[in-house]
CSV table of C-alpha atoms and ligand atoms in Angstrom, one decimal:
chain,number,residue,atom,x,y,z
G,1,MET,CA,0.1,0.0,0.0
G,2,THR,CA,1.4,3.6,-0.8
G,3,SER,CA,1.3,6.3,1.7
G,4,GLN,CA,-1.7,7.9,-0.2
G,5,GLN,CA,-3.9,4.7,-0.2
G,6,SER,CA,-6.4,4.7,2.7
G,7,PRO,CA,-6.8,0.9,4.1
G,8,ARG,CA,-9.6,-1.1,2.8
G,9,PRO,CA,-12.3,-2.1,5.1
G,10,ALA,CA,-12.3,-5.9,5.8
G,11,ILE,CA,-14.3,-8.4,7.8
G,12,VAL,CA,-12.1,-10.2,10.4
G,13,VAL,CA,-13.7,-13.7,11.2
G,14,VAL,CA,-11.9,-15.3,14.2
G,15,GLY,CA,-12.7,-19.1,14.5
G,16,ALA,CA,-13.1,-19.2,10.7
G,17,SER,CA,-11.3,-22.6,10.1
G,18,ARG,CA,-14.5,-24.6,10.5
G,19,GLY,CA,-18.1,-24.5,12.0
G,20,ILE,CA,-20.2,-21.3,12.4
G,21,GLY,CA,-17.1,-19.0,12.0
G,22,ARG,CA,-16.5,-20.7,8.5
G,23,ALA,CA,-20.1,-20.5,7.5
G,24,ILE,CA,-20.2,-16.7,8.5
G,25,ALA,CA,-16.9,-16.0,6.6
G,26,GLU,CA,-18.2,-17.5,3.5
G,27,LEU,CA,-21.5,-15.6,3.7
G,28,ALA,CA,-19.9,-12.4,4.5
G,29,ALA,CA,-17.5,-12.8,1.5
G,30,ARG,CA,-20.3,-12.6,-0.8
G,31,ASP,CA,-20.9,-9.1,0.1
G,32,GLY,CA,-17.5,-8.2,-1.5
G,33,ALA,CA,-15.2,-7.1,1.3
G,34,PRO,CA,-12.0,-8.7,1.8
G,35,VAL,CA,-12.2,-11.5,4.8
G,36,VAL,CA,-9.3,-12.2,7.1
G,37,LEU,CA,-9.7,-15.8,8.4
G,38,VAL,CA,-8.2,-16.4,12.0
G,39,ALA,CA,-7.7,-19.7,13.7
G,40,ARG,CA,-5.0,-22.0,14.5
G,41,SER,CA,-5.0,-24.6,11.6
G,42,ILE,CA,-3.4,-23.0,8.6
G,43,GLU,CA,-4.5,-26.0,6.5
G,44,SER,CA,-8.2,-25.6,7.4
G,45,LEU,CA,-7.9,-21.9,6.9
G,46,HIS,CA,-6.4,-22.4,3.3
G,47,VAL,CA,-9.3,-24.7,2.5
G,48,VAL,CA,-11.9,-21.9,3.6
G,49,GLN,CA,-9.8,-19.3,1.7
G,50,ALA,CA,-9.8,-21.3,-1.5
G,51,ALA,CA,-13.7,-21.9,-1.2
G,52,ILE,CA,-14.3,-18.2,-0.9
G,53,GLU,CA,-11.8,-17.2,-3.7
G,54,GLN,CA,-13.6,-19.9,-5.8
G,55,ALA,CA,-16.8,-18.3,-5.3
G,56,GLY,CA,-15.3,-15.1,-6.4
G,57,GLY,CA,-14.5,-13.5,-3.1
G,58,GLU,CA,-11.1,-12.2,-1.5
G,59,ALA,CA,-9.7,-13.9,1.4
G,60,PHE,CA,-6.7,-13.8,3.6
G,61,SER,CA,-5.5,-16.7,6.2
G,62,LEU,CA,-4.0,-15.6,9.5
G,63,PRO,CA,-2.9,-18.6,11.7
G,64,VAL,CA,-3.0,-17.4,15.4
G,65,ASP,CA,-3.6,-19.1,18.7
G,66,LEU,CA,-5.9,-17.0,20.7
G,67,ALA,CA,-4.7,-18.1,24.0
G,68,SER,CA,-1.4,-16.3,23.2
G,69,PRO,CA,-1.2,-12.7,24.6
G,70,ASP,CA,0.3,-11.6,21.3
G,71,ALA,CA,-2.9,-12.5,19.2
G,72,THR,CA,-4.0,-8.8,19.0
G,73,ARG,CA,-0.6,-7.4,18.1
G,74,ILE,CA,-0.3,-10.2,15.3
G,75,LEU,CA,-3.7,-9.4,13.8
G,76,ASP,CA,-2.8,-5.5,13.9
G,77,GLU,CA,0.5,-6.1,12.2
G,78,PHE,CA,-1.2,-8.3,9.4
G,79,LEU,CA,-3.9,-5.9,8.8
G,80,SER,CA,-1.4,-3.0,8.3
G,81,ARG,CA,0.8,-5.0,6.2
G,82,GLU,CA,-2.0,-6.1,3.8
G,83,GLY,CA,-3.5,-2.5,3.7
G,84,LEU,CA,-6.7,-3.4,5.7
G,85,VAL,CA,-8.6,-2.1,8.5
G,86,CYS,CA,-11.1,-4.1,10.6
G,87,ASP,CA,-14.6,-3.0,9.6
G,88,VAL,CA,-16.4,-5.8,11.2
G,89,LEU,CA,-15.1,-8.4,13.6
G,90,VAL,CA,-16.8,-11.7,14.0
G,91,ASN,CA,-15.7,-13.5,17.4
G,92,SER,CA,-16.5,-17.1,16.9
G,93,ALA,CA,-13.6,-18.9,18.3
G,94,GLY,CA,-14.4,-20.9,21.4
G,95,TYR,CA,-14.5,-24.2,23.0
G,96,GLY,CA,-16.5,-26.0,25.8
G,97,LEU,CA,-16.0,-28.9,28.0
G,98,ARG,CA,-18.6,-31.2,29.8
G,99,GLY,CA,-17.9,-32.8,33.0
G,100,ALA,CA,-17.6,-32.0,36.5
G,101,ALA,CA,-15.5,-28.8,37.6
G,102,THR,CA,-13.7,-31.0,40.2
G,103,ALA,CA,-12.8,-33.8,37.4
G,104,LEU,CA,-11.9,-31.6,34.4
G,105,PRO,CA,-8.3,-30.5,33.9
G,106,ILE,CA,-8.0,-27.1,35.4
G,107,ALA,CA,-5.7,-25.7,32.6
G,108,ASP,CA,-8.4,-26.7,30.2
G,109,GLN,CA,-11.2,-25.0,32.1
G,110,ILE,CA,-9.0,-21.9,32.7
G,111,GLY,CA,-8.4,-21.9,28.8
G,112,MET,CA,-11.9,-21.4,28.2
G,113,ILE,CA,-11.4,-18.0,30.0
G,114,ASP,CA,-8.4,-17.3,27.7
G,115,VAL,CA,-10.0,-18.1,24.3
G,116,ASN,CA,-13.9,-17.7,25.0
G,117,VAL,CA,-13.5,-14.5,27.2
G,118,ARG,CA,-10.0,-12.8,27.4
G,119,ALA,CA,-9.3,-12.9,23.6
G,120,LEU,CA,-12.9,-11.9,22.6
G,121,ALA,CA,-12.9,-9.0,25.0
G,122,ALA,CA,-9.1,-8.0,24.0
G,123,LEU,CA,-10.1,-8.0,20.2
G,124,THR,CA,-13.5,-6.2,20.9
G,125,LEU,CA,-12.1,-3.4,23.1
G,126,HIS,CA,-9.1,-3.0,20.7
G,127,LEU,CA,-11.0,-2.7,17.4
G,128,LEU,CA,-14.2,-1.2,18.7
G,129,PRO,CA,-12.7,2.5,19.1
G,130,GLY,CA,-11.5,2.5,15.5
G,131,MET,CA,-15.0,1.5,14.3
G,132,VAL,CA,-16.6,4.3,16.5
G,133,ALA,CA,-14.2,6.8,15.1
G,134,ARG,CA,-14.9,5.8,11.5
G,135,GLY,CA,-18.8,5.7,12.4
G,136,ARG,CA,-19.4,2.3,10.8
G,137,GLY,CA,-19.0,-1.5,11.0
G,138,GLY,CA,-19.3,-3.5,14.2
G,139,ILE,CA,-18.9,-6.9,15.8
G,140,ILE,CA,-20.5,-10.1,16.0
G,141,ASN,CA,-20.1,-12.2,19.2
G,142,LEU,CA,-21.0,-15.7,19.6
G,143,ALA,CA,-22.4,-16.3,22.8
G,144,SER,CA,-25.0,-19.4,23.3
G,145,VAL,CA,-28.3,-20.4,24.9
G,146,ALA,CA,-25.8,-21.5,27.8
G,147,SER,CA,-25.5,-17.9,28.4
G,148,PHE,CA,-29.0,-17.8,30.0
G,149,THR,CA,-28.4,-20.1,32.9
G,150,PRO,CA,-25.5,-21.4,35.0
G,151,GLY,CA,-24.5,-24.9,33.7
G,152,PRO,CA,-23.8,-27.5,36.3
G,153,TYR,CA,-21.3,-29.8,34.7
G,154,MET,CA,-20.2,-27.4,32.1
G,155,ALA,CA,-19.9,-24.6,34.5
G,156,MET,CA,-16.9,-22.8,32.9
G,157,TYR,CA,-18.4,-22.9,29.5
G,158,TYR,CA,-21.7,-21.5,30.4
G,159,ALA,CA,-20.2,-19.0,32.6
G,160,SER,CA,-17.9,-17.8,29.8
G,161,LYS,CA,-20.9,-17.4,27.5
G,162,ALA,CA,-22.8,-15.4,30.1
G,163,PHE,CA,-19.8,-12.9,30.0
G,164,VAL,CA,-20.0,-12.8,26.2
G,165,ARG,CA,-23.7,-11.8,26.2
G,166,SER,CA,-23.6,-9.4,29.0
G,167,PHE,CA,-20.5,-7.8,27.5
G,168,SER,CA,-21.8,-7.7,24.0
G,169,GLU,CA,-25.3,-6.3,24.9
G,170,ALA,CA,-23.7,-3.7,27.2
G,171,LEU,CA,-21.4,-2.5,24.1
G,172,TYR,CA,-24.4,-2.5,21.9
G,173,GLN,CA,-26.2,0.1,24.1
G,174,GLU,CA,-22.9,2.2,24.5
G,175,THR,CA,-22.5,2.3,20.6
G,176,ARG,CA,-26.0,2.1,19.3
G,177,ARG,CA,-25.9,6.0,18.1
G,178,THR,CA,-22.5,5.8,16.7
G,179,GLY,CA,-23.0,4.0,13.5
G,180,VAL,CA,-21.5,0.9,15.0
G,181,THR,CA,-23.5,-2.3,15.8
G,182,VAL,CA,-22.6,-5.0,18.5
G,183,THR,CA,-24.7,-8.0,17.8
G,184,CYS,CA,-24.7,-11.1,20.2
G,185,VAL,CA,-25.8,-14.4,18.8
G,186,ALA,CA,-27.1,-17.0,21.0
G,187,PRO,CA,-27.5,-20.2,19.2
G,188,GLY,CA,-28.7,-23.7,20.6
G,189,PRO,CA,-26.9,-26.9,19.5
G,190,VAL,CA,-25.2,-26.4,16.1
G,191,SER,CA,-24.0,-29.5,14.1
G,192,THR,CA,-20.3,-28.6,14.3
G,193,GLU,CA,-17.2,-30.3,15.6
G,194,PHE,CA,-17.8,-28.4,18.8
G,195,LEU,CA,-20.5,-30.9,20.0
G,196,GLU,CA,-18.2,-33.9,19.8
G,197,LYS,CA,-15.0,-32.1,21.2
G,198,SER,CA,-16.9,-30.5,24.2
G,199,GLY,CA,-18.5,-33.9,24.8
G,200,ALA,CA,-21.9,-32.0,24.9
G,201,ASN,CA,-23.5,-34.3,22.2
G,202,ARG,CA,-23.4,-37.3,24.9
G,203,ALA,CA,-25.5,-35.1,27.3
G,204,ALA,CA,-29.2,-35.7,27.3
G,205,LEU,CA,-29.7,-32.0,27.3
G,206,PHE,CA,-28.0,-31.4,23.8
G,207,LYS,CA,-29.5,-34.7,22.7
G,208,ALA,CA,-32.9,-33.6,23.1
G,209,LEU,CA,-32.7,-30.3,21.3
G,210,PRO,CA,-32.8,-30.2,17.5
G,211,LYS,CA,-29.4,-29.1,16.0
G,212,ALA,CA,-29.3,-26.0,13.7
G,213,THR,CA,-26.7,-26.0,10.9
G,214,PRO,CA,-23.8,-23.6,10.9
G,215,GLU,CA,-25.1,-22.2,7.6
G,216,TYR,CA,-28.5,-21.5,9.2
G,217,VAL,CA,-27.0,-19.8,12.1
G,218,ALA,CA,-24.5,-17.8,10.0
G,219,LYS,CA,-27.4,-16.4,7.9
G,220,CYS,CA,-29.3,-15.4,11.2
G,221,ALA,CA,-26.3,-13.8,12.4
G,222,TRP,CA,-25.2,-11.9,9.3
G,223,ARG,CA,-28.8,-10.7,8.5
G,224,GLY,CA,-29.2,-9.9,12.2
G,225,PHE,CA,-26.1,-7.9,12.3
G,226,LYS,CA,-26.8,-5.9,9.1
G,227,ALA,CA,-30.3,-5.1,10.5
G,228,ARG,CA,-28.4,-3.7,13.6
G,229,ARG,CA,-29.9,-6.3,16.1
G,230,ARG,CA,-28.7,-6.4,19.6
G,231,LEU,CA,-29.5,-10.1,20.1
G,232,VAL,CA,-30.1,-12.8,17.7
G,233,ILE,CA,-31.5,-16.3,18.7
G,234,PRO,CA,-31.5,-18.6,15.8
G,235,GLY,CA,-34.4,-20.9,15.6
G,236,ILE,CA,-37.6,-21.6,17.6
G,237,SER,CA,-36.0,-24.3,19.9
G,238,ALA,CA,-33.2,-22.1,21.1
G,239,ARG,CA,-36.0,-19.4,21.8
G,240,LEU,CA,-38.1,-22.0,23.7
G,241,ALA,CA,-35.2,-23.2,25.7
G,242,ILE,CA,-34.3,-19.5,26.8
G,243,LEU,CA,-38.1,-18.8,27.6
G,244,MET,CA,-38.0,-22.0,29.9
G,245,ALA,CA,-34.7,-20.9,31.5
G,246,GLY,CA,-36.3,-17.6,32.3
G,247,LEU,CA,-39.4,-18.9,33.8
G,248,LEU,CA,-37.9,-21.7,36.1
G,249,PRO,CA,-36.6,-20.6,39.4
G,250,SER,CA,-32.9,-21.2,40.1
G,251,ALA,CA,-34.0,-23.9,42.8
G,252,ALA,CA,-35.5,-26.0,39.9
G,253,LEU,CA,-33.3,-24.9,36.9
G,254,LEU,CA,-29.8,-25.8,38.3
G,255,PRO,CA,-30.7,-29.5,39.1
G,256,LEU,CA,-32.6,-29.8,36.0
G,257,VAL,CA,-29.7,-28.6,33.8
G,258,GLY,CA,-27.2,-30.6,35.9
G,259,ARG,CA,-29.4,-33.9,35.6
G,260,LEU,CA,-29.5,-33.5,31.8
G,261,GLN,CA,-25.9,-32.8,31.5
G,262,LEU,CA,-24.1,-35.6,33.4
G,263,ARG,CA,-24.4,-39.1,32.7
G,264,GLY,CA,-24.1,-42.2,35.1
G,265,ASN,CA,-20.9,-43.2,33.3
G,266,ASP,CA,-19.0,-40.0,33.8
G,267,PRO,CA,-16.3,-39.4,36.5
G,268,CYS,CA,-18.0,-38.7,39.8
G,269,PRO,CA,-17.9,-35.1,40.9
G,270,CYS,CA,-16.6,-36.2,44.2
G,271,GLY,CA,-13.0,-36.6,42.4
G,272,SER,CA,-12.6,-40.4,43.3
G,273,GLY,CA,-12.2,-41.2,39.7
G,274,LYS,CA,-15.1,-43.7,39.7
G,275,GLN,CA,-17.9,-43.5,37.5
G,276,LEU,CA,-20.9,-41.6,39.0
G,277,LYS,CA,-23.1,-44.5,38.8
G,278,HIS,CA,-20.6,-46.7,40.8
G,279,CYS,CA,-19.6,-43.8,43.4
G,280,CYS,CA,-21.9,-40.9,44.9
G,281,ARG,CA,-24.9,-41.5,42.6
G,282,ALA,CA,-27.2,-42.3,45.6
G,283,GLY,CA,-25.8,-39.5,47.5
G,284,HIS,CA,-26.4,-36.9,44.7
G,285,ALA,CA,-29.8,-38.5,44.2
G,286,LYS,CA,-30.9,-37.2,47.7
G,287,GLY,CA,-30.0,-33.8,46.7
G,288,GLY,CA,-32.0,-34.2,43.5
G,289,THR,CA,-29.2,-34.0,41.2
G,290,ALA,CA,-28.8,-37.5,40.0
G,291,PRO,CA,-28.5,-38.0,36.4
G,292,ALA,CA,-30.7,-40.1,34.3
A,301,LIG,N1,-21.8,-25.9,18.1
A,301,LIG,C1,-22.6,-25.4,18.9
A,301,LIG,O1,-23.6,-26.3,19.3
A,301,LIG,C2,-22.7,-24.0,19.6
A,301,LIG,C3,-23.9,-23.5,20.4
A,301,LIG,C4,-23.8,-22.3,20.8
A,301,LIG,C5,-22.7,-21.6,20.7
A,301,LIG,N2,-21.5,-22.0,20.1
A,301,LIG,C6,-20.4,-21.0,20.0
A,301,LIG,O2,-20.2,-20.8,18.5
A,301,LIG,C7,-18.7,-20.6,18.4
A,301,LIG,C8,-18.4,-21.4,17.3
A,301,LIG,O3,-18.5,-22.6,17.4
A,301,LIG,P1,-18.4,-23.9,16.4
A,301,LIG,O4,-19.6,-24.7,16.8
A,301,LIG,O5,-18.4,-23.2,15.1
A,301,LIG,O6,-17.2,-24.5,17.0
A,301,LIG,P2,-15.9,-25.3,16.1
A,301,LIG,O7,-16.5,-26.1,14.9
A,301,LIG,O8,-15.3,-26.2,17.2
A,301,LIG,O9,-15.2,-24.2,15.8
A,301,LIG,C9,-14.4,-23.4,16.6
A,301,LIG,C10,-13.5,-22.5,15.9
A,301,LIG,O10,-12.7,-21.7,17.0
A,301,LIG,C11,-11.3,-21.8,16.7
A,301,LIG,N3,-10.4,-21.8,17.8
A,301,LIG,C12,-10.6,-22.7,19.0
A,301,LIG,N4,-9.8,-22.4,19.9
A,301,LIG,C13,-8.8,-21.6,19.1
A,301,LIG,C14,-7.5,-20.8,19.5
A,301,LIG,N5,-7.0,-21.1,20.8
A,301,LIG,N6,-7.2,-19.8,18.8
A,301,LIG,C15,-7.8,-19.6,17.5
A,301,LIG,N7,-8.8,-20.2,17.2
A,301,LIG,C16,-9.4,-21.0,18.0
A,301,LIG,C17,-11.3,-23.1,15.8
A,301,LIG,O11,-10.1,-23.3,15.1
A,301,LIG,P3,-8.7,-23.9,15.4
A,301,LIG,O12,-9.0,-25.2,16.0
A,301,LIG,O13,-8.2,-24.3,13.8
A,301,LIG,O14,-8.0,-23.1,15.9
A,301,LIG,C18,-12.5,-23.1,15.0
A,301,LIG,O15,-12.2,-22.3,13.9
A,301,LIG,C19,-18.2,-20.8,19.7
A,301,LIG,O16,-17.7,-19.8,20.6
A,301,LIG,C20,-19.1,-21.7,20.6
A,301,LIG,O17,-19.0,-21.8,21.9
A,301,LIG,C21,-21.7,-23.2,19.4
């Protein structure tokens, strides 16, 4: 880029190597702006980049581990090297883990704060002032229906998503008269690798709810963002789940979510290393939290 040229507005999709992020990147690229694809796996990013280019769009791949404190600087340097400025940021990177907080590895649980919370907040706070100064663009943050209730046996994941929704909705309000939009997306289960990797697909709660496709969630998210919506909840079953969570008192909701999320052959929360059904099941049943 020469010194006279102003940087071109780009859409930065974090978590673009697969799943919902990939689907949003492919959809957004159709609007004509260059798309910067961010995730760890460069091979997968190149596959997404090729698909976008084949469809007539423009894309760049940037391998970054969001758990690294350098992620924001690496993105900044990449954008200025390519003569781009972040007009729209999509924060879709994230992971979850199902299991008792006492049994899951602590580093993996704290890692959810690094990726789902710290990296999302750092990118948002870093890029939002430029958007406000330019009076355009905005941010799409992926929360979840999990942001509407505490989630026993997926405690850190649900808490991280509660942060994402609270943070995003507050920023929506702060920026709504600036020409910038902050949209929070709260899907129910979506058929991506997330469900298998997190173990959520083995929980009764996720088995019971119908699964949306990543393409459907992407369409709702992108359309909702362009319509300047504060909160997008894709699909009727996600809306019903949120409605139910709002109606039930915590004393009923927490045991219900716990019961639907932990199975008898999962490690017992007491930390014995035994399966729940061979350990404390009877004890937990007294408290009303025994899994089915
Ligand atoms: N699937 C669901 O049921 C569901 C429901 C509600 C909300 N969500 C939320 O929607 C978002 C997208 O989920 P998904 O279903 O699309 O999951 P996914 O298919 O597992 O994709 C997750 C994306 O995040 C990236 N990522 C993970 N850790 C990273 C790290 N340390 N650094 C950089 N990139 C990282 C992954 O790329 P690399 O592995 O290549 O780094 C991948 O691109 C997540 O925030 C998730 O919590 C998902």
